[in-house]
XYZ file of C-alpha atoms in Angstrom:
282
model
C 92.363 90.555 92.454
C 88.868 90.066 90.815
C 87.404 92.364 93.409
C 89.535 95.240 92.840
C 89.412 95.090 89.600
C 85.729 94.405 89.651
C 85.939 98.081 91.341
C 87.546 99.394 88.939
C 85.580 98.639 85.776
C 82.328 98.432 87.097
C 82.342 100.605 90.265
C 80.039 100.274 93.556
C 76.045 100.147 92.509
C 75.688 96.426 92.732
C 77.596 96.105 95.652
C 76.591 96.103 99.343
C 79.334 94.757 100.858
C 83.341 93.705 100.398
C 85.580 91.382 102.218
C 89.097 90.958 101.472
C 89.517 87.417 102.653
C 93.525 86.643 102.637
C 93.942 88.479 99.379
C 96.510 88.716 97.235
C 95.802 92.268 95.891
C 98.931 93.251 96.939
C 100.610 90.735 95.192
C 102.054 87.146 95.899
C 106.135 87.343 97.720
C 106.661 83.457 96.800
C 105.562 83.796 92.619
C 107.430 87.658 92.645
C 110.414 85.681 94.413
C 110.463 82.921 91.632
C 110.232 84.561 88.855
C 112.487 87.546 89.535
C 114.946 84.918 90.553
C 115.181 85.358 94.409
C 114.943 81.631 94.907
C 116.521 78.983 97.685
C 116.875 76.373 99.569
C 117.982 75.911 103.142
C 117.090 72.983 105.676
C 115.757 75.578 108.290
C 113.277 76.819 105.912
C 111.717 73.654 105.117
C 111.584 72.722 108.595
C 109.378 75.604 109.264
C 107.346 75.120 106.926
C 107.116 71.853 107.475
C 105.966 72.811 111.457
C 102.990 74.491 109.803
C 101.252 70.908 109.803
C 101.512 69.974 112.891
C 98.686 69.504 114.350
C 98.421 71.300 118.092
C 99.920 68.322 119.712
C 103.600 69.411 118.786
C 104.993 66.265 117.723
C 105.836 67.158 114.500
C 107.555 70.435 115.774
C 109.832 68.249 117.528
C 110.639 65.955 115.286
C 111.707 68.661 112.822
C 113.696 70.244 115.737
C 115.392 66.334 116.518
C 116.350 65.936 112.416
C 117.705 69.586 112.471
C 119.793 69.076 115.960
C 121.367 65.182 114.820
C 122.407 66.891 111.458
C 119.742 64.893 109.046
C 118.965 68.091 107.611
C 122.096 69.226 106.421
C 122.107 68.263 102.879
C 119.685 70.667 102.252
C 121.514 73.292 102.226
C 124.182 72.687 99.697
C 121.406 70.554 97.372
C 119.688 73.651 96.842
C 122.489 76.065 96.648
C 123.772 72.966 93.862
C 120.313 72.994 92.172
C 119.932 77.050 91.810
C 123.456 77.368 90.694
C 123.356 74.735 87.843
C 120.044 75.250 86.861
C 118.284 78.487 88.157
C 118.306 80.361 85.073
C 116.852 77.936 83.142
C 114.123 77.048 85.749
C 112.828 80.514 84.878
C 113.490 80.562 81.425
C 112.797 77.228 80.285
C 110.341 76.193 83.124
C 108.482 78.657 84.370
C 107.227 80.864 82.061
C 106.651 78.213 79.163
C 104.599 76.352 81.657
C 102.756 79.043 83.861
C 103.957 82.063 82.319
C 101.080 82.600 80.270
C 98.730 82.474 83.095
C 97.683 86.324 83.779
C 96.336 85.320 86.937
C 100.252 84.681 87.714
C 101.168 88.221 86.253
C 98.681 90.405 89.030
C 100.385 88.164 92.084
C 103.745 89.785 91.062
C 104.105 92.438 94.282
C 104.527 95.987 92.786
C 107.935 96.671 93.212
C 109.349 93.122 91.923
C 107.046 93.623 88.389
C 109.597 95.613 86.152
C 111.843 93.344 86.572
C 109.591 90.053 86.249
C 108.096 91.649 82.669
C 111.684 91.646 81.439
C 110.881 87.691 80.887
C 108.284 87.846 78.060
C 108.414 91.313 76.943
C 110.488 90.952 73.997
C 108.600 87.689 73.085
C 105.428 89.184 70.379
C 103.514 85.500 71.353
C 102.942 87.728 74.757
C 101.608 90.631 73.570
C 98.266 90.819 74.747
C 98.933 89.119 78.159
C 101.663 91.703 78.496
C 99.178 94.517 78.046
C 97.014 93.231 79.966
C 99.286 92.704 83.181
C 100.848 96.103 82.704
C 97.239 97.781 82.953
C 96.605 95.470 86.097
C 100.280 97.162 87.383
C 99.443 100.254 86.216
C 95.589 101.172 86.659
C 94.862 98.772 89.732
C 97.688 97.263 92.334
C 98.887 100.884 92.735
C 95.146 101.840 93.246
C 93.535 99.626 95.568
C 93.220 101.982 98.562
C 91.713 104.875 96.621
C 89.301 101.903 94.951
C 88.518 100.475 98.320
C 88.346 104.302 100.220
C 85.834 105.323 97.213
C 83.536 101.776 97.718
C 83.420 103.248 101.651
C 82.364 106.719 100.389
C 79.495 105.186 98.620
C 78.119 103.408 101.262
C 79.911 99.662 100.516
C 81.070 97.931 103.777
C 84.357 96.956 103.368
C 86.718 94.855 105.793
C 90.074 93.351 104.921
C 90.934 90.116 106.573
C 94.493 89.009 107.402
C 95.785 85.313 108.597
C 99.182 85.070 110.433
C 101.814 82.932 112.393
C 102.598 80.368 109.725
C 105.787 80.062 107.896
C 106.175 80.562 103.837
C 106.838 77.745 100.990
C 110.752 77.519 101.633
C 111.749 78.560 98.266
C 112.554 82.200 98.376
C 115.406 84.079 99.848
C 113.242 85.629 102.043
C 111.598 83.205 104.075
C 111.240 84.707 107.411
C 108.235 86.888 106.443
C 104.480 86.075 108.689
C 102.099 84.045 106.412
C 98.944 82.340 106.073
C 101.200 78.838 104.734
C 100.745 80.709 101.556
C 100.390 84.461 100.983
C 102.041 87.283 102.838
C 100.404 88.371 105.754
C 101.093 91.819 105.910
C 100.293 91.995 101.698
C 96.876 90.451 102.544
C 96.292 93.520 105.112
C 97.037 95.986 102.746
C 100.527 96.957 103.909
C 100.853 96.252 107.859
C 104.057 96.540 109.523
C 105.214 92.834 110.508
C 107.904 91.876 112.235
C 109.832 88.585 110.827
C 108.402 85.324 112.055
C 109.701 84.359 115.412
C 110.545 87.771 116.204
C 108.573 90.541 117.590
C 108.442 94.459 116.769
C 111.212 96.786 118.259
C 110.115 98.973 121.290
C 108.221 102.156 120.126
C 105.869 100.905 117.898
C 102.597 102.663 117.784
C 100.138 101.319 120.655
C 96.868 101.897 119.299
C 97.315 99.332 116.035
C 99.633 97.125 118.040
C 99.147 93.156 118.303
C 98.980 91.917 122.122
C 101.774 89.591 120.664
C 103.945 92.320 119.284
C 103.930 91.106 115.694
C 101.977 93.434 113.708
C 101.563 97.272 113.595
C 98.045 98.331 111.349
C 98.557 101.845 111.746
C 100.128 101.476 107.958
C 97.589 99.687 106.331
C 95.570 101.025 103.607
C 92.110 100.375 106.058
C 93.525 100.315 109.794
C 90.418 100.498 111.200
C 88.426 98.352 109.441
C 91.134 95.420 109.331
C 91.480 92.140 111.538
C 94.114 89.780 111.992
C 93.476 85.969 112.738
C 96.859 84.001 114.097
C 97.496 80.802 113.586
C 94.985 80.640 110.754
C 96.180 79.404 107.217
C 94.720 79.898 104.086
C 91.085 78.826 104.250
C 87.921 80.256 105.380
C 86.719 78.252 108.139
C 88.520 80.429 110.922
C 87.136 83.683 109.887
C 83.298 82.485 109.157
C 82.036 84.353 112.662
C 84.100 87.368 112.193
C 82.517 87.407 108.010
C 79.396 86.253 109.087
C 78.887 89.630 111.811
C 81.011 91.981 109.196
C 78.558 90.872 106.366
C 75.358 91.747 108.983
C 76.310 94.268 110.071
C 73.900 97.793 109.575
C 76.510 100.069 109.364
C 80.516 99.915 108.173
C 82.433 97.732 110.698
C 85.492 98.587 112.544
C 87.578 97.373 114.764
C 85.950 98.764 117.899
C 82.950 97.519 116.678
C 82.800 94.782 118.650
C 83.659 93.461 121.956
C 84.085 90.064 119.808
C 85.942 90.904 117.356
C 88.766 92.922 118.418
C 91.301 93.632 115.364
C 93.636 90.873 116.811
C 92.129 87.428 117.256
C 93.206 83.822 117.897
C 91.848 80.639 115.834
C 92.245 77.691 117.582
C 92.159 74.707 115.581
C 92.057 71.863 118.098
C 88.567 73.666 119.288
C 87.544 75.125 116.296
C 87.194 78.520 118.435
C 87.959 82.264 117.210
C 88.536 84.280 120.596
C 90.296 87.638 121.291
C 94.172 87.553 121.210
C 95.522 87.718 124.140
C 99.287 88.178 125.005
């Protein structure tokens, strides 16, 4: 969000290179989901997210899988349906914006399409004035503008290269919950609008080949950069998988794409338990 802004008010002279490292420029599904509402609860979402931990060895996978089966689980469910009904309003009301609602970093994660509804929340409240102004100029002047800002840095000779982590499940508190993630963000946000297909699913024949996944997950042929965006799975939201792929990116003498290399494909595979970042494969 800095970035893109940074684009906006100062431009492209001081800048040599950009890497969108699992952004959120494209807003934030589990804060938009909150505040707008769009909140639950359901003992299949925390046990996915939950299976984001586990460590390679798949113990913790089937664990989740034994609680769910025997019926552990089940309160879940109705707790949170219990919790949203009696109280959901005024977790928004009386929670969340008193506490983090003032926070403009908060205000920019809101995705696009959820923010005319979110602003509904302080913008008959005068305390929120200014942090209202300011979050409708990030809505209006930059979140709608990031591709032309990004397409413009490229014109003027800035390397730029958007990097997207998948195959993780999101914070079980939305509605939603069956979106790809890095354990936090929205994967197909952070890639500047890829076509995803819900986790544990795949895409529906027909899908454009060129931008494809090898796993059938992702389509890039609608992101803002196709070509000069990669995809780690099974990478969450840090920087350690990626340091290769930003180290070459960042080196490299002219703009990088995705045919670039031999090595770094658009589609590649982090594996934790070797500390490895390889080609995906099917």
């Amino acid at each position: 969000i800095v970035v893109v802004t940074y684009l906006k008010v100062y431009g492209t002279k001081r800048l040599d290179t950009l890497i969108l490292l699992n952004g959120a420029f494209q807003g934030l599904s589990v804060v938009g989901d909150l505040f707008s509402g769009e909140i639950a609860l359901s003992s299949s979402t925390l046990t996915n997210f939950i299976t984001n931990f586990d460590d390679g060895s798949g113990k913790l996978t089937k664990a989740m899988e034994l609680l769910n089966k025997t019926g552990l689980l089940n309160f879940t469910t109705p707790l949170g349906e219990f919790i949203i009904e009696k109280a959901g309003k005024q977790l928004q009301t009386e929670t969340l914006v008193p506490l983090v609602g003032s926070m403009p970093i908060l205000w920019c994660f809101i995705p696009q399409h959820q923010y005319p509804e979110v602003r509904k929340f302080i913008s008959g409240d005068p305390k929120y004035a200014k942090l209202l102004a300011k979050a409708d100029r990030y809505h209006k002047e930059i979140m709608p503008n990031v591709e032309s800002l990004l397409k413009n840095a490229m014109r003027k000779g800035v390397h730029v290269a958007v990097i997207a982590s998948y195959g993780l499940y999101p914070v079980p508190v939305s509605k939603n919950s069956l979106y790809q993630t890095d354990g936090a963000l929205n994967s197909a946000y952070e890639a500047g609008g890829a076509t995803a297909a819900p986790i544990g699913k795949t895409l529906p024949p027909g899908t454009p080949a060129k931008y494809r996944s090898p796993d059938n997950i992702f389509d890039a042929s609608t992101c803002m950069l196709p070509d000069q965006t990669w995809f780690i799975k099974n990478s969450g939201h840090f920087p350690e998988p990626s340091a290769s792929l930003r180290d070459w990116i960042i080196h490299c003498k002219k703009q990088p794409t995705i045919t670039s290399s031999k090595k770094f494909p658009q589609y590649l595979y982090w594996d934790g338990s070797k500390q490895t970042l390889t080609p995906l494969k099917k």
